[in-house]
PDB file of C-alpha atoms in Angstrom:
ATOM      1  CA  MET A   1      -4.732  23.486 133.613  1.00 53.00           C
ATOM      2  CA  THR A   2      -6.705  22.652 130.719  1.00 56.00           C
ATOM      3  CA  ASN A   3     -10.548  22.000 130.438  1.00 69.00           C
ATOM      4  CA  THR A   4     -12.623  21.758 127.839  1.00 74.00           C
ATOM      5  CA  ASN A   5     -15.431  21.337 128.856  1.00 86.00           C
ATOM      6  CA  LYS A   6     -16.996  23.904 126.809  1.00 97.00           C
ATOM      7  CA  THR A   7     -19.944  24.741 129.406  1.00 98.00           C
ATOM      8  CA  VAL A   8     -20.748  29.033 130.118  1.00 98.00           C
ATOM      9  CA  LEU A   9     -22.796  29.657 133.606  1.00 98.00           C
ATOM     10  CA  ALA A  10     -24.526  32.677 133.837  1.00 98.00           C
ATOM     11  CA  ILE A  11     -25.303  33.267 137.263  1.00 98.00           C
ATOM     12  CA  VAL A  12     -26.928  36.292 138.409  1.00 98.00           C
ATOM     13  CA  ALA A  13     -29.203  37.413 140.515  1.00 97.00           C
ATOM     14  CA  HIS A  14     -32.619  37.816 139.633  1.00 96.00           C
ATOM     15  CA  PRO A  15     -35.162  36.078 136.420  1.00 95.00           C
ATOM     16  CA  ASP A  16     -34.037  38.893 133.724  1.00 94.00           C
ATOM     17  CA  ASP A  17     -30.397  40.206 134.723  1.00 96.00           C
ATOM     18  CA  ALA A  18     -28.854  37.567 132.516  1.00 98.00           C
ATOM     19  CA  GLU A  19     -31.482  38.414 129.250  1.00 97.00           C
ATOM     20  CA  ILE A  20     -30.763  41.988 130.230  1.00 96.00           C
ATOM     21  CA  SER A  21     -26.628  42.235 130.114  1.00 98.00           C
ATOM     22  CA  CYS A  22     -25.515  38.923 128.587  1.00 98.00           C
ATOM     23  CA  ALA A  23     -27.688  36.860 126.467  1.00 98.00           C
ATOM     24  CA  GLY A  24     -26.439  37.567 123.048  1.00 98.00           C
ATOM     25  CA  THR A  25     -22.919  36.944 123.923  1.00 98.00           C
ATOM     26  CA  LEU A  26     -24.494  33.342 125.416  1.00 98.00           C
ATOM     27  CA  ALA A  27     -26.177  33.089 121.994  1.00 98.00           C
ATOM     28  CA  LEU A  28     -22.902  33.467 120.158  1.00 98.00           C
ATOM     29  CA  LEU A  29     -20.816  30.862 122.418  1.00 98.00           C
ATOM     30  CA  LYS A  30     -24.238  28.556 121.407  1.00 98.00           C
ATOM     31  CA  ASP A  31     -23.343  29.021 117.743  1.00 98.00           C
ATOM     32  CA  LYS A  32     -19.738  28.029 118.453  1.00 98.00           C
ATOM     33  CA  GLY A  33     -20.764  24.675 120.250  1.00 98.00           C
ATOM     34  CA  TRP A  34     -20.999  25.894 123.893  1.00 98.00           C
ATOM     35  CA  ASN A  35     -23.454  25.019 126.458  1.00 98.00           C
ATOM     36  CA  VAL A  36     -25.615  27.290 128.166  1.00 98.00           C
ATOM     37  CA  VAL A  37     -26.564  27.014 131.808  1.00 98.00           C
ATOM     38  CA  MET A  38     -28.354  29.286 133.249  1.00 98.00           C
ATOM     39  CA  ALA A  39     -29.040  30.456 137.093  1.00 98.00           C
ATOM     40  CA  THR A  40     -30.706  33.195 139.101  1.00 98.00           C
ATOM     41  CA  MET A  41     -29.686  33.556 142.568  1.00 98.00           C
ATOM     42  CA  THR A  42     -33.113  35.008 143.643  1.00 97.00           C
ATOM     43  CA  PRO A  43     -36.640  33.433 141.826  1.00 95.00           C
ATOM     44  CA  GLY A  44     -37.342  37.429 141.876  1.00 87.00           C
ATOM     45  CA  ASP A  45     -40.367  37.440 144.799  1.00 88.00           C
ATOM     46  CA  CYS A  46     -40.186  41.336 145.574  1.00 82.00           C
ATOM     47  CA  GLY A  47     -40.781  41.990 141.688  1.00 68.00           C
ATOM     48  CA  THR A  48     -43.714  43.077 141.870  1.00 67.00           C
ATOM     49  CA  THR A  49     -47.142  44.557 143.208  1.00 68.00           C
ATOM     50  CA  VAL A  50     -50.020  42.158 142.684  1.00 77.00           C
ATOM     51  CA  HIS A  51     -49.042  38.872 143.764  1.00 82.00           C
ATOM     52  CA  SER A  52     -48.134  36.863 146.541  1.00 88.00           C
ATOM     53  CA  ARG A  53     -44.502  35.844 146.758  1.00 86.00           C
ATOM     54  CA  ALA A  54     -44.778  32.353 146.279  1.00 91.00           C
ATOM     55  CA  GLU A  55     -47.064  33.537 142.945  1.00 92.00           C
ATOM     56  CA  ILE A  56     -44.369  35.542 141.692  1.00 92.00           C
ATOM     57  CA  SER A  57     -41.492  33.164 142.435  1.00 93.00           C
ATOM     58  CA  LYS A  58     -43.963  30.719 140.022  1.00 95.00           C
ATOM     59  CA  ILE A  59     -44.536  32.882 137.286  1.00 94.00           C
ATOM     60  CA  ARG A  60     -41.034  34.282 137.031  1.00 93.00           C
ATOM     61  CA  LYS A  61     -38.898  30.904 137.266  1.00 96.00           C
ATOM     62  CA  GLN A  62     -41.038  30.184 134.454  1.00 96.00           C
ATOM     63  CA  GLU A  63     -40.515  32.887 132.537  1.00 96.00           C
ATOM     64  CA  ALA A  64     -36.420  32.727 133.385  1.00 97.00           C
ATOM     65  CA  ALA A  65     -37.123  28.648 132.520  1.00 98.00           C
ATOM     66  CA  ASP A  66     -38.887  29.482 128.943  1.00 97.00           C
ATOM     67  CA  ALA A  67     -36.448  32.538 128.185  1.00 98.00           C
ATOM     68  CA  ALA A  68     -33.508  29.665 128.948  1.00 98.00           C
ATOM     69  CA  ALA A  69     -35.069  27.265 126.597  1.00 98.00           C
ATOM     70  CA  MET A  70     -34.570  29.659 123.742  1.00 98.00           C
ATOM     71  CA  LEU A  71     -31.117  28.834 123.846  1.00 98.00           C
ATOM     72  CA  ASP A  72     -31.619  25.210 124.972  1.00 98.00           C
ATOM     73  CA  ALA A  73     -30.152  26.248 127.974  1.00 98.00           C
ATOM     74  CA  ASP A  74     -30.838  24.589 131.718  1.00 97.00           C
ATOM     75  CA  TYR A  75     -32.234  26.824 134.119  1.00 98.00           C
ATOM     76  CA  HIS A  76     -31.518  26.913 138.054  1.00 98.00           C
ATOM     77  CA  CYS A  77     -32.799  29.251 140.929  1.00 98.00           C
ATOM     78  CA  LEU A  78     -30.364  28.972 144.038  1.00 98.00           C
ATOM     79  CA  GLU A  79     -33.720  29.946 146.582  1.00 97.00           C
ATOM     80  CA  CYS A  80     -32.457  32.938 147.739  1.00 97.00           C
ATOM     81  CA  ASN A  81     -34.569  35.747 149.154  1.00 95.00           C
ATOM     82  CA  ASP A  82     -34.881  38.879 146.456  1.00 93.00           C
ATOM     83  CA  VAL A  83     -33.816  41.846 148.270  1.00 94.00           C
ATOM     84  CA  PHE A  84     -31.801  39.754 150.917  1.00 96.00           C
ATOM     85  CA  VAL A  85     -28.884  38.273 148.760  1.00 97.00           C
ATOM     86  CA  MET A  86     -26.381  37.390 152.034  1.00 97.00           C
ATOM     87  CA  TYR A  87     -23.186  36.949 151.830  1.00 98.00           C
ATOM     88  CA  ASP A  88     -22.884  33.963 154.280  1.00 98.00           C
ATOM     89  CA  ARG A  89     -21.839  30.517 154.281  1.00 98.00           C
ATOM     90  CA  GLU A  90     -25.361  28.709 152.883  1.00 97.00           C
ATOM     91  CA  THR A  91     -25.526  30.786 150.517  1.00 98.00           C
ATOM     92  CA  ILE A  92     -21.878  30.635 149.077  1.00 98.00           C
ATOM     93  CA  VAL A  93     -22.312  26.936 149.024  1.00 98.00           C
ATOM     94  CA  LYS A  94     -25.073  26.708 147.199  1.00 98.00           C
ATOM     95  CA  ALA A  95     -23.333  28.749 144.385  1.00 98.00           C
ATOM     96  CA  ILE A  96     -19.603  26.196 145.031  1.00 98.00           C
ATOM     97  CA  ALA A  97     -22.731  23.146 144.357  1.00 98.00           C
ATOM     98  CA  LEU A  98     -23.812  24.278 141.328  1.00 98.00           C
ATOM     99  CA  ILE A  99     -20.500  25.640 139.759  1.00 98.00           C
ATOM    100  CA  ARG A 100     -19.208  21.474 140.814  1.00 98.00           C
ATOM    101  CA  LYS A 101     -22.484  20.001 138.833  1.00 98.00           C
ATOM    102  CA  THR A 102     -22.686  22.203 135.900  1.00 98.00           C
ATOM    103  CA  LYS A 103     -18.827  22.241 135.431  1.00 98.00           C
ATOM    104  CA  PRO A 104     -18.270  25.536 133.421  1.00 98.00           C
ATOM    105  CA  SER A 105     -15.030  26.713 131.450  1.00 98.00           C
ATOM    106  CA  VAL A 106     -16.936  30.326 131.832  1.00 98.00           C
ATOM    107  CA  VAL A 107     -19.139  31.518 134.297  1.00 98.00           C
ATOM    108  CA  ILE A 108     -20.157  35.374 133.843  1.00 99.00           C
ATOM    109  CA  THR A 109     -22.469  37.070 136.497  1.00 98.00           C
ATOM    110  CA  MET A 110     -23.471  40.186 138.180  1.00 98.00           C
ATOM    111  CA  SER A 111     -20.831  43.774 138.206  1.00 98.00           C
ATOM    112  CA  PRO A 112     -18.852  43.867 141.599  1.00 98.00           C
ATOM    113  CA  SER A 113     -20.806  47.722 141.121  1.00 96.00           C
ATOM    114  CA  CYS A 114     -24.009  48.110 140.031  1.00 95.00           C
ATOM    115  CA  TYR A 115     -26.986  50.283 141.737  1.00 93.00           C
ATOM    116  CA  MET A 116     -28.685  47.260 144.172  1.00 94.00           C
ATOM    117  CA  VAL A 117     -26.644  45.413 146.922  1.00 96.00           C
ATOM    118  CA  ASP A 118     -28.376  41.788 145.270  1.00 97.00           C
ATOM    119  CA  HIS A 119     -26.810  42.327 141.870  1.00 97.00           C
ATOM    120  CA  GLU A 120     -22.911  43.500 144.285  1.00 98.00           C
ATOM    121  CA  MET A 121     -23.454  40.664 146.441  1.00 98.00           C
ATOM    122  CA  THR A 122     -24.538  38.269 143.950  1.00 98.00           C
ATOM    123  CA  SER A 123     -20.997  39.291 141.797  1.00 98.00           C
ATOM    124  CA  LYS A 124     -18.866  38.298 145.208  1.00 98.00           C
ATOM    125  CA  ILE A 125     -20.510  35.002 146.194  1.00 98.00           C
ATOM    126  CA  ILE A 126     -19.289  34.096 142.617  1.00 98.00           C
ATOM    127  CA  GLN A 127     -16.204  34.758 142.605  1.00 98.00           C
ATOM    128  CA  THR A 128     -15.535  33.004 146.076  1.00 98.00           C
ATOM    129  CA  ALA A 129     -17.434  30.667 144.367  1.00 98.00           C
ATOM    130  CA  CYS A 130     -15.290  29.537 141.657  1.00 98.00           C
ATOM    131  CA  PHE A 131     -11.801  29.970 143.317  1.00 97.00           C
ATOM    132  CA  SER A 132     -13.755  27.760 146.388  1.00 98.00           C
ATOM    133  CA  ALA A 133     -15.400  25.489 144.535  1.00 98.00           C
ATOM    134  CA  GLY A 134     -12.065  22.550 144.059  1.00 97.00           C
ATOM    135  CA  ILE A 135     -11.753  23.052 147.447  1.00 97.00           C
ATOM    136  CA  MET A 136     -12.544  19.684 149.198  1.00 96.00           C
ATOM    137  CA  ASN A 137     -12.895  20.568 152.541  1.00 97.00           C
ATOM    138  CA  ILE A 138     -16.131  22.369 151.760  1.00 97.00           C
ATOM    139  CA  GLU A 139     -18.768  19.700 151.513  1.00 96.00           C
ATOM    140  CA  THR A 140     -21.947  19.572 148.914  1.00 97.00           C
ATOM    141  CA  GLU A 141     -23.966  16.668 149.690  1.00 94.00           C
ATOM    142  CA  GLY A 142     -23.267  14.198 146.697  1.00 94.00           C
ATOM    143  CA  LEU A 143     -20.364  16.683 144.581  1.00 97.00           C
ATOM    144  CA  GLU A 144     -16.888  15.651 144.458  1.00 97.00           C
ATOM    145  CA  PRO A 145     -14.853  19.282 144.661  1.00 97.00           C
ATOM    146  CA  TYR A 146     -13.894  21.030 140.723  1.00 97.00           C
ATOM    147  CA  PHE A 147     -10.884  21.083 140.617  1.00 95.00           C
ATOM    148  CA  TYR A 148     -10.423  24.397 137.973  1.00 95.00           C
ATOM    149  CA  THR A 149     -11.190  28.143 138.285  1.00 97.00           C
ATOM    150  CA  PRO A 150     -13.349  28.852 135.800  1.00 98.00           C
ATOM    151  CA  HIS A 151     -12.375  32.397 133.465  1.00 98.00           C
ATOM    152  CA  LEU A 152     -15.308  34.968 135.269  1.00 98.00           C
ATOM    153  CA  TYR A 153     -16.654  37.730 133.342  1.00 99.00           C
ATOM    154  CA  TYR A 154     -18.406  40.659 135.236  1.00 98.00           C
ATOM    155  CA  VAL A 155     -21.738  41.495 133.351  1.00 98.00           C
ATOM    156  CA  ASP A 156     -21.748  45.764 132.763  1.00 98.00           C
ATOM    157  CA  ALA A 157     -23.423  47.307 135.659  1.00 97.00           C
ATOM    158  CA  MET A 158     -26.888  48.561 135.500  1.00 94.00           C
ATOM    159  CA  GLU A 159     -26.932  51.717 132.607  1.00 95.00           C
ATOM    160  CA  GLY A 160     -23.169  51.388 133.522  1.00 97.00           C
ATOM    161  CA  LYS A 161     -22.866  53.363 135.837  1.00 96.00           C
ATOM    162  CA  ASP A 162     -21.992  53.049 139.695  1.00 94.00           C
ATOM    163  CA  ARG A 163     -24.309  54.403 143.020  1.00 91.00           C
ATOM    164  CA  PHE A 164     -22.667  57.772 142.077  1.00 94.00           C
ATOM    165  CA  GLY A 165     -23.377  57.951 138.713  1.00 95.00           C
ATOM    166  CA  LYS A 166     -19.737  57.592 138.097  1.00 96.00           C
ATOM    167  CA  PRO A 167     -19.260  55.850 134.694  1.00 96.00           C
ATOM    168  CA  VAL A 168     -17.835  51.711 134.706  1.00 97.00           C
ATOM    169  CA  GLU A 169     -15.752  51.133 132.133  1.00 97.00           C
ATOM    170  CA  PRO A 170     -16.224  48.299 130.276  1.00 98.00           C
ATOM    171  CA  GLY A 171     -13.074  45.811 129.287  1.00 98.00           C
ATOM    172  CA  LEU A 172     -14.442  44.405 126.255  1.00 98.00           C
ATOM    173  CA  ILE A 173     -17.127  44.476 124.712  1.00 98.00           C
ATOM    174  CA  VAL A 174     -18.710  42.400 122.377  1.00 98.00           C
ATOM    175  CA  ASP A 175     -20.627  42.409 119.153  1.00 98.00           C
ATOM    176  CA  ILE A 176     -24.044  41.022 119.277  1.00 98.00           C
ATOM    177  CA  SER A 177     -25.935  42.872 116.448  1.00 98.00           C
ATOM    178  CA  SER A 178     -27.135  39.049 115.072  1.00 98.00           C
ATOM    179  CA  LYS A 179     -28.295  38.150 118.550  1.00 98.00           C
ATOM    180  CA  ILE A 180     -30.309  41.595 119.245  1.00 98.00           C
ATOM    181  CA  GLN A 181     -33.925  39.830 117.797  1.00 97.00           C
ATOM    182  CA  LEU A 182     -33.480  37.153 119.838  1.00 98.00           C
ATOM    183  CA  LYS A 183     -32.267  38.521 122.999  1.00 97.00           C
ATOM    184  CA  GLU A 184     -34.718  41.277 122.963  1.00 94.00           C
ATOM    185  CA  ASP A 185     -37.562  37.769 122.522  1.00 95.00           C
ATOM    186  CA  MET A 186     -35.509  36.140 125.534  1.00 96.00           C
ATOM    187  CA  LEU A 187     -36.011  39.599 127.388  1.00 94.00           C
ATOM    188  CA  ALA A 188     -39.782  39.515 126.232  1.00 89.00           C
ATOM    189  CA  CYS A 189     -40.404  36.525 127.838  1.00 92.00           C
ATOM    190  CA  HIS A 190     -40.371  38.182 131.185  1.00 90.00           C
ATOM    191  CA  ALA A 191     -44.133  39.625 130.551  1.00 84.00           C
ATOM    192  CA  SER A 192     -44.217  40.024 134.787  1.00 85.00           C
ATOM    193  CA  GLN A 193     -41.389  43.077 135.254  1.00 75.00           C
ATOM    194  CA  ARG A 194     -43.290  45.039 132.454  1.00 67.00           C
ATOM    195  CA  ASN A 195     -45.949  46.444 135.227  1.00 65.00           C
ATOM    196  CA  TRP A 196     -43.553  45.967 138.050  1.00 60.00           C
ATOM    197  CA  LEU A 197     -40.867  48.675 136.463  1.00 62.00           C
ATOM    198  CA  ARG A 198     -43.358  50.689 135.547  1.00 60.00           C
ATOM    199  CA  ASP A 199     -45.173  51.121 139.197  1.00 58.00           C
ATOM    200  CA  HIS A 200     -41.681  50.920 140.997  1.00 53.00           C
ATOM    201  CA  HIS A 201     -39.431  52.520 138.388  1.00 57.00           C
ATOM    202  CA  GLY A 202     -41.225  54.767 136.292  1.00 57.00           C
ATOM    203  CA  MET A 203     -39.963  52.732 132.880  1.00 55.00           C
ATOM    204  CA  ASP A 204     -43.015  51.704 130.726  1.00 48.00           C
ATOM    205  CA  GLU A 205     -40.593  49.396 128.446  1.00 73.00           C
ATOM    206  CA  TYR A 206     -37.326  47.908 129.571  1.00 75.00           C
ATOM    207  CA  ILE A 207     -36.917  46.216 125.898  1.00 85.00           C
ATOM    208  CA  ILE A 208     -36.217  50.116 124.499  1.00 87.00           C
ATOM    209  CA  ALA A 209     -33.905  50.488 127.609  1.00 89.00           C
ATOM    210  CA  MET A 210     -31.996  47.480 126.770  1.00 94.00           C
ATOM    211  CA  LYS A 211     -31.822  47.938 123.143  1.00 95.00           C
ATOM    212  CA  SER A 212     -30.885  51.633 123.879  1.00 96.00           C
ATOM    213  CA  PHE A 213     -27.837  50.650 126.321  1.00 97.00           C
ATOM    214  CA  GLY A 214     -27.062  48.015 123.854  1.00 98.00           C
ATOM    215  CA  GLU A 215     -26.575  50.699 120.856  1.00 98.00           C
ATOM    216  CA  LYS A 216     -24.453  52.756 123.025  1.00 98.00           C
ATOM    217  CA  ARG A 217     -22.550  49.804 123.941  1.00 98.00           C
ATOM    218  CA  GLY A 218     -22.519  49.030 120.313  1.00 98.00           C
ATOM    219  CA  LYS A 219     -21.796  52.549 119.229  1.00 98.00           C
ATOM    220  CA  GLU A 220     -18.259  52.842 121.142  1.00 98.00           C
ATOM    221  CA  ILE A 221     -17.046  49.748 118.592  1.00 98.00           C
ATOM    222  CA  ASN A 222     -18.669  50.775 115.371  1.00 98.00           C
ATOM    223  CA  ALA A 223     -21.117  48.119 115.550  1.00 98.00           C
ATOM    224  CA  SER A 224     -25.689  47.838 116.261  1.00 98.00           C
ATOM    225  CA  TYR A 225     -25.387  46.557 119.144  1.00 98.00           C
ATOM    226  CA  GLY A 226     -22.933  45.195 122.292  1.00 98.00           C
ATOM    227  CA  GLU A 227     -22.694  44.017 125.611  1.00 98.00           C
ATOM    228  CA  GLY A 228     -19.480  45.024 128.207  1.00 98.00           C
ATOM    229  CA  TYR A 229     -17.739  43.048 130.066  1.00 98.00           C
ATOM    230  CA  ARG A 230     -14.883  43.324 132.609  1.00 98.00           C
ATOM    231  CA  GLN A 231     -12.903  39.614 133.228  1.00 98.00           C
ATOM    232  CA  HIS A 232     -11.608  38.768 136.699  1.00 98.00           C
ATOM    233  CA  LEU A 233      -7.765  38.609 136.486  1.00 98.00           C
ATOM    234  CA  GLY A 234      -6.844  37.915 140.311  1.00 96.00           C
ATOM    235  CA  HIS A 235      -4.406  35.930 141.719  1.00 95.00           C
ATOM    236  CA  ALA A 236      -4.900  32.427 140.623  1.00 93.00           C
ATOM    237  CA  TYR A 237      -8.364  33.129 137.612  1.00 97.00           C
ATOM    238  CA  PRO A 238      -6.949  32.505 133.945  1.00 97.00           C
ATOM    239  CA  GLN A 239      -5.470  35.195 132.278  1.00 97.00           C
ATOM    240  CA  ASN A 240      -6.486  34.582 129.110  1.00 98.00           C
ATOM    241  CA  ASN A 241      -9.705  36.160 127.467  1.00 98.00           C
ATOM    242  CA  ILE A 242     -11.431  33.102 126.456  1.00 98.00           C
ATOM    243  CA  LEU A 243     -14.007  34.966 125.226  1.00 98.00           C
ATOM    244  CA  LYS A 244     -12.099  36.309 122.588  1.00 98.00           C
ATOM    245  CA  GLU A 245     -10.212  33.107 122.008  1.00 98.00           C
ATOM    246  CA  GLU A 246     -13.632  32.347 121.028  1.00 98.00           C
ATOM    247  CA  LEU A 247     -15.762  34.875 119.421  1.00 98.00           C
ATOM    248  CA  GLY A 248     -12.938  36.778 117.285  1.00 98.00           C
ATOM    249  CA  ASP A 249     -13.283  39.809 115.992  1.00 98.00           C
ATOM    250  CA  LEU A 250     -16.747  40.265 117.651  1.00 98.00           C
ATOM    251  CA  VAL A 251     -14.651  40.934 121.003  1.00 98.00           C
ATOM    252  CA  HIS A 252     -13.150  43.961 121.424  1.00 98.00           C
ATOM    253  CA  GLU A 253     -10.779  44.535 123.561  1.00 98.00           C
ATOM    254  CA  ARG A 254     -10.634  47.930 125.355  1.00 90.00           C
TER     255      ARG A 254
END
C-alpha cells in the first residue's frame, strides 16, 4: 500500500530525547518537504530536583514546544508518568490515537535496548501502535482506523550501548553535519535539564555530550556529525529504506 502523506512522527519518551537523537534527520526531511510532528510519552515530570511535578511538567512541555517550533512542528504529549511508562492498554491506545490523528508514513522512536526502561517501553508501545493503528476493533474516540503500517526507525541507544555496556550498532547513519547547529539550538531550548543532569547524572553540559556522540557516529561515515538508526523490518512492516530514498547520499547503510 502506497502512502503519499509525507509526514514523519518522532515519538520519544521524554522532552529532549528527540533533540538528542534525531532532530538533525527531522530537519533534513523538512527540507525535503516533509511535515514534522514531535511527541513525547511523558512531560518529563521527574526530571528536576527543585520543582513540583506540575511545575516541571509545564516547563518541559513548553521547552519541547519551543524546540519543535524550530521545525514548524506540532508537539504532543501523551501525559504518561515519567519513570512509569507502562506497556498497557491505556498507553497503547493513546499512541494508536496519535498515529491515527497524524497519519505518518514514517515513525521514529526510542531504541528497544537502552539504559532506561521508559525508553525501552516506549519502543515496544510504538511498535505495537504502528502495527495496530489499522485494527478497527481498537476504538479511539472520533478517529478512524489508519490502514497503513508506517516505516519504523529506532534511534541510537544512549551512548550507543546497551545495559551491559555492549555496543548497539546502527543499521544506517544519517549525515546531519549541515543541521548540527539547528540541532544544538533545539536542544538548548531544554534549559531545565542542565541542572537536573548535573545533579543526578554528574553531567554538566549535555549539549557537548550530544555533539560528541554525533561526532563519533559521523566519523564512522567520514562526516562531521551523524545520527544512527535501526529500521524495523519484521513481518508486515515496509521493507524499503525510505530515509535512503528521501535523503540519498546523506544516508549510509551498514
